Amino acid sequence: MAKRATIKKPRQIEQQTGSGGETHQIRARDGQHLTTNQGLALSDNQNSLKSGARGPTLLEDFVLREKITSFDHERIPERIVHARGSAAHGYFELTKSCKDITTADFLQRPGQRTRVFTRFSTVAGGAGSVDTPRDVRGFAVKFYTDEGNFDIVGNNIPVFFIQDAMKFPDLVHSVKMEPDRGFPQAASAHDTFWDFISLMPESMHMIMWAMSDRGIPRSLRMIEGFGVNTFRLIDPQGVARFVKFHWRPKLGLQSTLWDEAVKIAGADPDYHRRDLWEAIARGDYPEWELGLQVLTEKEAAKLPFDILDATKLIPEELHPLRMVGRMVLNRNPDNFFAETEQVAYCPANIVPGIDFSEDPLLQGRIFSYLDTQLSRLGGPNFHEIPINAPVCPMRNFQRDGHMRTTVPTGRVNYEPNTLAADGPRECPVHGFQSAPAADVGQKVRERSPTFADHFSQPRLFFNSQTPVEQGHIVAALVFELSKVETPAIRDRALSQLLNIDRGMAKRVADGLGLDSLPEAAKPARRPIDMKPSPALSIIAKTKPTLAGRCIGLLLTDGVDGGLVKKVQQAAKAAGAQVKIIAPKVGGVTTSQGDHLAADGQLAGTPSILFDAVVIAGSVKGFAPLLKDTAAKDFAANAFAHLKMIGHDAAAKALLDAVGVQKDEGVIDLTSAKPDAFTKAAAKHKIWDREPKVMTPV
Ligand code: HDE
């Protein structure tokens, strides 16, 4: 006999859900019930619909199917490059009018603000990879202007590996995980990358940058940004000038050491993402200045290289930047997926007064980004996703397609028409007009001979570095090529490096343990020697500031509370953060009997995460730490990573145990002036210590 269907009463449901019905103790406030995507209120979000309590689940369970379907599709294809990124909202404020060189509305009136959304990224690794591999960083800014969205989709390096878009898939394939084995993740140190690169002499300039400390930044707030490709600005008379875009960080440039970057990857894989998020959350808004490098056609023609060649930069000593505005990032995203993941940048997004150049890399990019969004975001309507939608009106007759969210009304979906008299029409006056094209040539598939000099600029870059930075480039090349398993590839890479600087190539060969150097590759054009450009060195333009940096205080019970306060006050005055690290996360008790809460426990908060450290406590407090690896690593790594170490008398035992020797960066805080430590720490690194803690290559 069939059972009679009964509708359960709430109490009965409560008894039947879960083992103890715990979730029902958290009751919904009025009107806050869970619903399906169709708005149907749910009576049970714990159990699937079954044929009997121990029976099979029914296909009819539309609630379960909807929930699982949504979950199954939570991931969209990640970006093929730049998959791992972090972003923030903010504004761009014009500080100097550009009305003499462009009609772009957002560049006219000083004080004018334009909303922006900026995403930083690594290039090679997947979305779940770490933040600190040696890699280029993406620096993409979307300006929501009143004339439409304008995107500067740039990098933290001003030049690119290749000159023509045709080579981009090969370049990316070579640097990504090797296709048979699926590794290495987020690393250029492997055979396929160096195989390709060593066959592409044009890549040598960017290789110098990527192997320099620019490839391992300390913080996303401390990187420069570059539009890389040359664009055009169009003035009110219709005259076009070339332009390159530059972002300059207010906090100055800073990088990690390679050993630090490697260890940070383990200690905090989200190091950059967390740093950006926390800075904005505490109101310490990162800021960049926008600089324009503007050249007339005549000036560009006089350069010893082609302005359309993205493997070349224009030394700012030759053509200074015109600083025109500042970008402030002051709001974290509300939702990572909806904003950071779904944002769709595109170098083709320009506004009247700005136009493209014929740079063959840029020309390919104009096509690629729109195309990639079709598969990444599932169709042609990604511009309707809030993070991508312009803030000015958007009207046209493009219709339908996957995930169309707007609801057009009326019978007219074409133009011209007479049936919608109020409908949108073209605007010959304010509408976008392309700048008249330069000369049109024959159809050819060739590289301009003006692109042939591949070595003058890598040489310029190397010669513009301080000896410390040159040493880092050599060490990076030795590291990368030591990971290359095929000797012939190492040799070929060296044969290219020889054209940049013989001394450098020799040091790399020594570092690899080679007895002899290979023949230099034959350059397509003999390199010229250019005047060094100090603007290309990070160390030469280090800003002596602690602003935006973080000091780690490793404390034990019995620490002098007065000393801690002094450091905290000096740090605050210098604009730096302080974090207390203790053997136990519960914190420490000072010699005065006060309790100090800890921000991190020693084993999980190594000195690697800080710009400078203080180690202080009591003899009794340090006793157990003298045989503790985490404590010893804290001190030893701070020393090895050239950091400022402030300490008290009790901490001396730990420093001695790991061989920390006194130098200008090791300061006894009990005798020093209160701000001596913060003043010294503003230098960031004690470069003179480097030869003492590592064997130079
Ligand atoms: Fe990209 N690049 N790229 N690129 N690129 C993408 O677009 C591409 C290049 C850059 O945070 C993709 O939406 C080609 C130079 C950034 O979302 C894709 C070529 C520069 C970002 C693409 C280049 C960049 C991308 C992948 C050679 C520095 C991340 C996902 C012609 C100026 C933006 C996407 C973000 C992303 C193509 C070269 C910067 C596949 C074909 C040069 C910062 O469309």
XYZ file of C-alpha atoms and ligand atoms in Angstrom:
741
model
C 0.000 0.000 0.000
C 1.397 3.432 -1.010
C 2.289 5.752 1.861
C 0.409 9.038 2.184
C 2.561 12.057 1.324
C 3.043 14.357 4.277
C 4.579 17.808 4.430
C 7.055 17.997 7.271
C 6.629 20.545 10.021
C 9.690 22.657 10.924
C 10.331 20.707 14.163
C 10.312 17.443 12.258
C 12.860 18.822 9.759
C 15.047 19.897 12.623
C 15.048 16.408 14.025
C 15.915 14.843 10.722
C 18.750 17.084 9.546
C 22.342 16.206 10.175
C 23.291 14.104 13.099
C 22.490 16.720 15.686
C 20.798 19.426 13.581
C 23.496 21.861 14.742
C 23.162 24.133 11.738
C 19.563 24.794 12.638
C 20.671 26.428 15.816
C 21.941 29.298 13.656
C 18.541 30.599 12.676
C 17.842 32.911 9.749
C 16.864 36.456 10.499
C 13.511 37.493 9.027
C 13.588 37.585 5.258
C 17.132 36.155 5.112
C 16.285 32.630 4.007
C 18.503 30.775 1.607
C 16.965 30.447 -1.831
C 17.742 28.746 -5.135
C 18.947 30.935 -7.984
C 15.310 31.201 -8.978
C 14.435 32.728 -5.602
C 12.749 29.652 -4.155
C 13.203 29.504 -0.363
C 15.071 26.399 0.817
C 13.794 24.272 3.658
C 16.907 22.106 3.860
C 20.456 22.926 2.781
C 22.043 19.844 4.390
C 20.523 16.769 2.735
C 19.933 15.663 -0.817
C 16.582 14.220 -1.897
C 16.732 10.442 -1.635
C 14.515 7.524 -2.197
C 14.487 6.530 1.469
C 16.995 7.809 4.045
C 19.563 5.207 2.954
C 18.451 5.012 -0.675
C 19.834 6.495 -3.916
C 19.611 10.195 -4.622
C 16.884 11.287 -7.002
C 17.543 12.989 -10.323
C 14.573 15.117 -9.436
C 16.601 16.962 -6.784
C 16.791 20.267 -8.628
C 18.133 21.965 -5.504
C 21.137 19.674 -5.330
C 21.695 19.810 -9.088
C 21.605 23.598 -9.185
C 24.062 23.865 -6.302
C 26.485 21.298 -7.725
C 26.241 22.738 -11.245
C 27.133 26.159 -9.956
C 30.054 24.714 -8.024
C 31.270 22.688 -11.011
C 31.570 25.871 -13.025
C 33.114 28.052 -10.339
C 36.427 28.123 -12.156
C 36.632 29.791 -15.491
C 39.636 29.208 -17.715
C 42.449 31.149 -16.125
C 44.401 33.658 -18.142
C 46.933 31.868 -20.346
C 49.499 34.410 -19.153
C 49.260 36.705 -16.101
C 46.948 34.175 -14.392
C 48.022 35.072 -10.878
C 47.050 38.621 -10.054
C 45.969 41.026 -7.348
C 44.014 44.194 -7.919
C 42.580 47.296 -6.304
C 40.278 50.208 -6.999
C 41.404 53.780 -6.887
C 41.567 57.029 -8.781
C 43.823 58.875 -11.158
C 44.209 62.590 -10.507
C 45.567 64.854 -13.186
C 48.193 67.234 -11.784
C 49.291 68.890 -15.025
C 47.115 69.565 -18.039
C 48.027 67.775 -21.235
C 45.715 69.847 -23.423
C 48.615 70.941 -25.626
C 49.326 67.343 -26.660
C 46.053 65.416 -26.463
C 42.333 65.945 -26.606
C 41.697 63.019 -24.215
C 39.154 64.494 -21.796
C 40.584 62.903 -18.652
C 43.928 64.605 -19.332
C 42.647 68.197 -19.610
C 41.915 69.775 -16.228
C 44.317 69.556 -13.250
C 42.514 68.204 -10.205
C 40.214 66.098 -12.373
C 39.781 62.571 -11.013
C 39.060 59.386 -12.962
C 38.185 56.050 -11.351
C 40.663 53.243 -11.994
C 40.961 49.507 -11.370
C 44.547 48.223 -11.386
C 45.666 44.608 -11.566
C 49.215 43.405 -10.936
C 50.269 39.930 -11.950
C 53.067 37.485 -12.506
C 53.259 36.116 -16.039
C 54.314 32.485 -16.167
C 52.668 30.808 -13.176
C 49.104 29.558 -12.844
C 46.468 31.311 -10.730
C 47.443 29.292 -7.660
C 51.198 29.781 -7.982
C 53.347 31.810 -5.603
C 53.891 35.554 -5.630
C 57.682 35.707 -5.706
C 59.130 33.756 -8.639
C 61.655 35.465 -10.857
C 59.277 36.881 -13.421
C 57.980 39.989 -15.120
C 55.086 41.688 -13.300
C 51.986 42.824 -15.191
C 50.778 46.326 -14.364
C 47.370 46.904 -15.958
C 45.273 50.009 -15.316
C 41.695 50.520 -16.443
C 40.623 54.184 -16.466
C 36.833 54.567 -16.404
C 36.787 57.898 -18.276
C 33.744 59.884 -19.342
C 34.642 59.063 -22.946
C 34.907 55.325 -22.463
C 37.388 52.952 -20.858
C 41.078 53.499 -21.481
C 43.458 50.689 -20.515
C 47.234 50.870 -20.072
C 48.089 47.170 -20.060
C 51.729 47.294 -19.119
C 54.546 45.537 -17.280
C 57.136 46.474 -14.654
C 59.821 46.206 -17.337
C 59.818 48.771 -20.174
C 60.766 46.415 -23.001
C 59.542 43.086 -24.277
C 61.127 39.757 -25.279
C 59.996 39.813 -28.890
C 59.417 42.355 -31.639
C 56.515 40.790 -33.484
C 53.242 39.344 -32.168
C 53.802 36.294 -34.347
C 56.322 34.970 -31.802
C 54.177 35.390 -28.669
C 52.638 31.897 -28.527
C 56.142 30.389 -28.939
C 57.580 32.578 -26.206
C 54.788 31.709 -23.784
C 54.880 28.002 -24.598
C 58.615 27.981 -23.941
C 58.390 29.607 -20.504
C 55.339 27.750 -19.235
C 55.523 24.236 -17.755
C 57.070 21.854 -20.266
C 54.210 20.089 -22.043
C 55.158 16.474 -21.400
C 56.007 16.719 -17.672
C 53.878 19.604 -16.449
C 56.732 21.375 -14.637
C 58.408 23.642 -13.691
C 55.667 25.897 -12.421
C 56.253 29.662 -12.554
C 59.908 29.437 -13.495
C 62.013 30.444 -16.467
C 64.936 28.298 -15.266
C 64.457 25.341 -17.618
C 65.508 24.045 -20.992
C 62.607 25.066 -23.209
C 62.739 28.715 -22.178
C 66.484 29.066 -22.658
C 66.346 27.023 -25.852
C 63.912 29.513 -27.358
C 65.516 32.608 -25.878
C 68.992 31.689 -27.007
C 67.638 31.452 -30.563
C 66.045 34.920 -30.317
C 68.768 37.562 -29.956
C 66.102 40.273 -29.785
C 65.113 38.906 -26.360
C 68.503 39.683 -24.777
C 67.509 43.153 -23.610
C 64.501 41.917 -21.667
C 66.539 38.973 -20.398
C 68.891 41.467 -18.748
C 65.916 43.120 -17.028
C 64.278 39.845 -16.012
C 67.550 38.520 -14.554
C 68.080 41.791 -12.686
C 66.451 42.549 -9.341
C 63.421 43.918 -11.245
C 62.349 40.278 -11.602
C 62.030 39.797 -7.833
C 60.250 42.859 -6.401
C 59.799 43.390 -2.659
C 56.232 44.629 -3.044
C 53.766 45.435 -5.796
C 53.659 48.885 -4.203
C 57.350 49.266 -5.042
C 57.438 48.513 -8.747
C 57.514 50.820 -11.728
C 55.049 50.340 -14.552
C 55.533 50.849 -18.284
C 53.125 50.811 -21.212
C 56.009 49.206 -23.195
C 54.470 49.727 -26.625
C 54.556 53.133 -28.243
C 51.193 54.886 -28.588
C 50.227 58.230 -30.099
C 48.710 61.325 -28.560
C 46.621 63.534 -30.825
C 46.471 67.291 -30.102
C 43.517 69.624 -30.875
C 45.028 70.440 -34.286
C 45.128 66.758 -35.140
C 48.929 66.587 -34.807
C 50.147 63.193 -33.603
C 53.127 62.646 -31.283
C 54.563 59.385 -30.039
C 54.105 58.596 -26.356
C 55.358 56.037 -23.866
C 53.604 55.646 -20.506
C 55.555 55.325 -17.228
C 54.338 54.727 -13.662
C 56.650 55.703 -10.775
C 55.945 54.348 -7.266
C 55.842 56.920 -4.463
C 57.505 54.444 -2.079
C 60.458 54.049 -4.441
C 61.669 50.859 -6.043
C 62.735 47.933 -3.903
C 63.548 44.317 -4.603
C 64.273 41.192 -2.630
C 67.419 39.129 -2.825
C 67.044 35.849 -4.708
C 67.550 33.782 -1.558
C 64.834 35.832 0.117
C 62.416 35.428 -2.796
C 62.881 31.663 -2.745
C 62.260 31.456 0.991
C 59.317 33.864 0.928
C 57.650 31.503 -1.550
C 57.510 28.926 1.240
C 56.893 31.252 4.180
C 54.078 33.193 2.534
C 53.043 32.247 -1.018
C 50.661 35.244 -0.958
C 53.349 37.701 0.082
C 52.575 40.373 -2.527
C 48.842 39.900 -2.499
C 48.700 40.145 1.286
C 51.023 43.160 1.331
C 48.845 45.079 -1.130
C 45.612 44.102 0.599
C 46.835 44.959 4.101
C 48.347 48.288 3.052
C 45.058 49.396 1.516
C 43.013 47.997 4.409
C 44.991 50.068 6.934
C 44.699 53.219 4.822
C 48.311 53.231 3.665
C 47.307 53.777 0.045
C 49.905 52.956 -2.593
C 50.508 55.691 -5.070
C 52.237 56.104 -8.443
C 52.988 59.115 -10.594
C 52.177 58.933 -14.286
C 54.899 60.180 -16.592
C 54.677 60.654 -20.342
C 57.633 60.424 -22.656
C 56.492 62.408 -25.655
C 58.374 62.580 -28.940
C 57.538 64.230 -32.202
C 57.893 62.175 -35.378
C 61.082 64.135 -36.104
C 62.591 63.438 -32.693
C 61.747 59.774 -33.011
C 63.409 59.622 -36.426
C 66.674 60.841 -34.859
C 66.851 57.996 -32.309
C 69.519 55.380 -33.054
C 66.790 52.710 -32.970
C 63.178 52.355 -34.041
C 60.501 53.740 -31.712
C 58.167 51.020 -33.000
C 60.474 48.297 -31.692
C 59.212 47.105 -28.284
C 62.603 45.644 -27.365
C 63.978 49.192 -27.045
C 63.533 51.928 -24.463
C 64.144 55.633 -24.748
C 66.650 56.703 -22.053
C 64.913 59.304 -19.947
C 68.150 61.258 -19.803
C 67.606 61.846 -23.557
C 63.855 62.444 -23.406
C 62.756 63.294 -19.840
C 59.377 62.263 -18.515
C 56.626 64.809 -18.224
C 54.895 63.968 -14.916
C 51.177 64.585 -15.359
C 49.232 62.881 -12.605
C 49.044 60.429 -9.762
C 47.217 57.166 -9.222
C 46.079 56.247 -5.719
C 44.747 52.764 -4.933
C 42.410 53.180 -1.986
C 39.900 50.341 -2.019
C 40.281 46.590 -1.980
C 37.951 44.602 -4.219
C 34.718 43.415 -2.622
C 35.005 40.105 -4.374
C 38.127 38.601 -5.897
C 36.352 36.653 -8.606
C 33.828 39.266 -9.685
C 36.462 41.943 -10.000
C 40.092 40.765 -10.083
C 39.371 37.592 -12.020
C 36.727 38.914 -14.390
C 38.365 42.198 -15.251
C 39.178 42.220 -18.955
C 41.950 44.595 -19.955
C 42.623 45.347 -23.576
C 45.266 47.581 -25.176
C 42.662 48.327 -27.857
C 40.603 50.254 -25.289
C 41.548 53.822 -26.146
C 39.742 57.168 -26.065
C 39.694 60.129 -28.475
C 43.072 61.888 -28.303
C 45.006 58.629 -27.948
C 45.880 56.267 -30.789
C 48.031 53.267 -31.609
C 51.426 53.184 -33.238
C 52.369 50.618 -35.865
C 54.533 48.678 -33.357
C 53.994 45.111 -34.665
C 53.746 43.755 -31.147
C 51.027 46.227 -30.224
C 49.174 45.515 -33.454
C 48.944 41.836 -32.483
C 47.883 42.719 -28.951
C 45.000 44.813 -30.274
C 43.549 41.600 -31.645
C 44.556 39.169 -28.909
C 42.933 40.542 -25.779
C 39.406 40.769 -27.151
C 39.767 37.303 -28.575
C 41.062 35.791 -25.334
C 38.146 37.229 -23.349
C 35.695 35.357 -25.571
C 36.883 32.026 -24.270
C 37.956 33.171 -20.818
C 34.735 34.968 -19.970
C 32.487 32.801 -22.078
C 31.210 35.045 -24.866
C 31.001 38.532 -26.301
C 29.104 40.188 -23.426
C 31.928 40.476 -20.894
C 31.705 44.261 -21.188
C 28.452 44.038 -19.212
C 30.183 42.558 -16.159
C 30.245 45.477 -13.690
C 34.060 45.660 -13.433
C 34.329 45.965 -17.214
C 31.364 48.236 -17.884
C 32.166 51.841 -18.802
C 30.823 54.558 -16.501
C 29.681 56.654 -19.448
C 26.606 55.661 -21.465
C 27.107 52.674 -23.771
C 24.693 52.338 -26.674
C 24.813 50.315 -29.840
C 22.935 47.627 -31.718
C 25.104 44.673 -30.850
C 22.723 42.103 -29.460
C 22.230 38.724 -27.831
C 24.972 36.150 -27.259
C 25.867 34.199 -24.123
C 25.091 35.853 -20.813
C 23.594 39.055 -22.162
C 22.392 40.815 -19.021
C 20.985 44.074 -20.333
C 17.462 44.020 -21.739
C 17.201 46.144 -24.892
C 13.718 47.385 -25.694
C 11.973 48.203 -28.958
C 11.965 46.702 -32.437
C 15.049 48.431 -33.787
C 18.355 46.586 -33.608
C 20.026 48.067 -36.681
C 21.330 51.396 -37.930
C 20.546 53.513 -39.920
C 16.863 53.385 -39.105
C 13.843 55.662 -39.077
C 11.751 53.668 -36.622
C 13.700 54.780 -33.545
C 14.037 58.489 -34.027
C 15.652 58.934 -30.575
C 18.035 56.022 -31.041
C 21.821 56.357 -31.036
C 23.625 57.707 -34.090
C 27.275 58.209 -35.009
C 28.925 61.453 -33.922
C 31.362 62.894 -36.483
C 32.412 65.688 -34.078
C 33.171 63.936 -30.779
C 33.403 60.382 -32.013
C 36.731 58.546 -32.083
C 38.743 59.094 -35.225
C 41.894 57.253 -36.082
C 44.908 59.447 -36.738
C 45.705 59.431 -40.459
C 47.895 56.444 -41.235
C 51.529 56.954 -42.138
C 52.658 55.599 -45.482
C 51.250 52.321 -46.590
C 53.709 49.908 -48.128
C 53.611 46.698 -50.036
C 52.280 43.590 -48.370
C 55.333 41.911 -46.841
C 56.041 39.401 -44.139
C 59.333 40.779 -42.880
C 61.015 42.601 -40.005
C 62.098 46.188 -40.604
C 65.910 46.461 -40.854
C 65.595 49.291 -38.283
C 64.819 46.580 -35.702
C 68.129 44.763 -36.241
C 70.272 46.101 -33.372
C 69.705 43.584 -30.571
C 72.665 44.219 -28.324
C 73.238 47.959 -27.799
C 70.410 48.287 -25.316
C 71.117 45.189 -23.211
C 74.647 46.548 -23.013
C 73.260 49.955 -22.001
C 71.193 48.282 -19.282
C 74.083 46.211 -17.919
C 76.456 49.186 -17.937
C 73.886 51.328 -16.108
C 73.774 48.978 -13.107
C 75.831 49.344 -9.937
C 78.456 46.603 -9.381
C 76.151 44.988 -6.782
C 73.327 44.796 -9.313
C 75.637 43.492 -12.016
C 76.639 40.748 -9.593
C 72.971 39.853 -9.113
C 72.424 39.603 -12.876
C 75.411 37.291 -13.213
C 74.203 35.164 -10.278
C 70.701 34.930 -11.774
C 72.079 33.844 -15.141
C 74.243 31.222 -13.459
C 71.252 29.963 -11.468
C 68.973 29.761 -14.506
C 71.508 28.182 -16.834
C 72.546 25.702 -14.150
C 68.959 24.410 -14.242
C 69.230 23.922 -18.002
C 70.050 20.280 -18.627
C 71.191 20.516 -22.241
C 74.796 21.796 -22.468
C 74.341 23.058 -26.041
C 71.604 25.419 -24.859
C 73.855 26.844 -22.139
C 76.562 27.429 -24.736
C 74.165 29.131 -27.123
C 72.893 31.421 -24.358
C 76.494 32.350 -23.583
C 77.184 33.017 -27.245
C 74.452 35.689 -27.105
C 75.597 37.127 -23.749
C 79.069 37.612 -25.242
C 77.645 40.309 -27.502
C 76.379 42.235 -24.493
C 79.455 42.230 -22.283
C 82.410 39.888 -22.502
C 83.257 40.288 -18.826
C 79.735 39.359 -17.801
C 79.676 36.321 -20.105
C 83.019 35.214 -18.673
C 81.699 35.453 -15.116
C 78.634 33.418 -16.077
C 80.820 30.790 -17.750
C 82.977 30.630 -14.596
C 79.874 30.266 -12.479
C 78.797 27.349 -14.658
C 82.203 25.770 -14.318
C 82.977 25.971 -18.053
C 86.617 25.815 -19.102
C 86.222 27.887 -22.204
C 83.836 30.357 -23.754
C 81.917 29.557 -26.936
C 82.157 31.777 -30.022
C 80.022 34.897 -29.851
C 76.855 34.696 -31.970
C 77.057 36.839 -35.073
C 74.939 39.929 -34.404
C 72.600 41.143 -37.127
C 73.982 44.625 -36.468
C 77.090 45.609 -34.548
C 76.097 47.078 -31.191
C 76.956 50.656 -30.325
C 78.001 51.919 -26.890
C 75.415 54.211 -25.354
C 75.873 56.576 -22.413
C 74.825 54.760 -19.204
C 71.401 55.704 -17.878
C 71.377 55.872 -14.047
C 67.558 55.810 -14.165
C 67.793 52.103 -15.051
C 69.394 51.140 -11.733
C 67.290 50.408 -8.671
C 70.077 50.980 -6.170
C 71.134 54.281 -7.757
C 67.674 55.681 -7.176
C 66.760 54.005 -3.878
C 64.651 56.336 -1.754
C 66.009 56.363 1.808
C 62.659 55.813 3.481
C 61.024 53.295 5.770
C 57.547 54.353 4.653
C 55.423 51.375 3.691
C 57.993 48.925 5.081
C 57.590 46.517 7.996
C 59.855 45.843 11.008
C 59.650 42.459 12.723
C 60.247 42.431 16.476
C 61.240 39.032 17.826
C 60.615 39.300 21.573
C 60.819 36.973 24.543
C 59.325 37.201 28.007
C 61.151 39.689 30.169
C 61.795 42.172 27.359
C 62.129 45.799 28.338
C 58.728 47.314 27.478
C 60.327 50.763 27.243
C 62.622 49.636 24.452
C 59.717 48.111 22.521
C 57.767 51.344 22.849
C 60.753 53.372 21.620
C 61.060 51.223 18.489
C 57.311 51.365 17.889
C 57.284 55.157 18.156
C 60.309 55.601 15.887
C 58.759 53.232 13.326
C 55.464 55.094 13.377
C 57.272 58.403 12.873
C 59.056 56.847 9.869
C 55.763 55.559 8.390
C 56.663 51.892 8.952
C 54.655 49.001 10.350
C 55.773 46.965 13.343
C 54.851 43.335 13.944
C 55.592 41.477 17.147
C 56.772 37.887 16.856
C 56.902 35.699 19.928
C 57.796 32.076 20.633
C 54.093 31.564 21.398
C 51.242 33.351 19.638
C 49.820 34.249 23.037
C 52.476 36.987 23.227
C 55.065 37.947 25.837
C 55.217 39.617 29.233
C 57.606 42.532 29.591
C 60.000 43.012 32.502
C 57.526 45.613 33.732
C 54.812 42.943 33.839
C 52.812 44.218 30.838
C 51.413 41.794 28.300
C 52.273 42.346 24.621
C 50.092 40.560 22.080
C 51.935 38.821 19.240
C 51.144 39.286 15.537
C 52.798 36.006 14.681
C 54.362 32.914 16.163
C 58.057 32.461 15.548
C 57.966 29.270 13.455
C 55.364 30.729 11.076
C 56.734 34.263 10.920
C 60.373 34.191 9.814
C 62.518 37.310 9.440
C 62.272 36.753 5.673
C 58.915 38.546 5.755
C 60.309 41.817 7.139
C 62.419 44.687 5.916
C 64.340 45.025 9.180
C 64.252 43.210 12.505
C 64.673 43.829 16.195
C 65.579 40.946 18.510
C 65.137 41.599 22.215
C 64.134 39.873 25.444
C 65.707 38.400 28.538
C 68.538 35.921 29.098
C 66.006 33.457 30.448
C 63.699 34.051 27.502
C 66.452 33.416 24.959
C 67.809 30.281 26.618
C 65.396 27.856 24.889
C 65.730 29.745 21.591
C 69.465 29.108 21.356
C 68.723 25.598 20.167
C 65.600 26.427 18.220
C 65.991 26.325 14.410
C 63.282 28.890 13.762
C 64.922 31.375 16.152
C 68.373 30.750 14.753
C 67.085 31.088 11.172
C 65.361 34.318 12.169
C 68.679 35.891 13.123
C 70.847 34.182 10.518
C 68.545 35.005 7.604
C 68.136 38.623 8.690
C 71.919 38.902 8.565
C 72.286 36.971 5.306
C 69.564 39.047 3.680
C 71.477 42.227 4.484
C 68.819 43.538 6.851
C 69.159 45.970 9.671
C 69.232 44.117 12.995
C 68.498 46.006 16.211
C 69.103 44.051 19.415
C 69.479 44.285 23.171
C 72.101 42.679 25.425
C 70.132 39.455 25.965
C 69.721 38.855 22.210
C 73.482 38.883 21.736
C 73.653 35.185 22.660
C 71.345 34.287 19.745
C 73.264 36.528 17.330
C 76.566 35.011 18.419
C 75.179 31.495 18.074
C 74.590 32.068 14.346
C 77.706 34.103 13.618
C 76.165 37.556 13.200
C 79.112 39.940 13.089
C 78.932 43.575 14.039
C 78.638 46.012 11.128
C 76.808 49.264 10.428
C 73.572 47.307 10.158
C 73.818 45.558 13.525
C 72.810 48.066 16.171
C 72.775 47.692 19.956
C 69.552 49.472 20.821
C 70.324 49.856 24.503
C 73.085 52.347 23.742
C 71.915 53.813 20.396
C 69.756 56.902 19.934
C 66.037 56.103 19.592
C 65.850 56.840 15.869
C 69.301 55.459 14.961
C 67.774 52.131 14.025
C 64.981 53.487 11.827
C 67.383 55.891 10.111
C 69.755 53.055 9.294
C 66.898 50.738 8.273
C 65.705 53.307 5.719
C 68.661 52.187 3.582
C 66.866 48.819 3.177
C 69.975 46.728 2.651
C 73.565 46.784 3.921
C 75.211 46.134 0.571
C 78.715 46.152 2.080
C 77.778 43.003 4.004
C 76.987 41.031 0.854
C 80.506 39.715 0.091
C 80.712 38.479 3.705
C 77.592 36.343 3.465
C 77.794 34.975 -0.054
C 80.484 33.933 -2.462
C 80.374 36.337 -5.390
C 80.054 34.753 -8.824
Fe 49.732 40.432 -22.892
N 48.167 39.144 -22.914
N 50.219 39.860 -24.781
N 51.393 41.597 -22.868
N 49.285 41.003 -21.057
C 47.306 38.952 -21.917
O 44.975 38.825 -22.139
C 49.436 39.138 -25.602
C 52.286 41.782 -23.870
C 49.905 41.977 -20.325
O 45.807 41.780 -15.475
C 46.145 38.077 -22.292
O 43.221 39.015 -20.723
C 50.038 39.045 -26.903
C 53.132 42.908 -23.627
C 49.289 42.111 -19.036
O 44.301 40.887 -16.768
C 46.413 37.781 -23.779
C 51.217 39.734 -26.819
C 52.726 43.379 -22.417
C 48.267 41.154 -19.028
C 47.699 38.522 -24.024
C 51.323 40.238 -25.492
C 51.647 42.560 -21.963
C 48.291 40.494 -20.307
C 45.939 36.886 -21.419
C 52.268 39.911 -27.913
C 53.320 44.560 -21.640
C 47.333 40.837 -17.890
C 44.701 37.184 -20.592
C 51.776 40.478 -29.104
C 53.095 45.814 -22.292
C 46.195 41.784 -17.788
C 44.204 38.423 -21.112
C 45.357 41.456 -16.572
C 47.394 39.500 -20.674
C 48.258 38.559 -25.237
C 52.452 40.942 -25.041
C 51.015 42.803 -20.713
C 46.479 36.315 -24.174
C 49.460 38.297 -28.101
C 54.213 43.467 -24.547
C 49.677 43.066 -17.910
O 45.410 38.317 -24.596
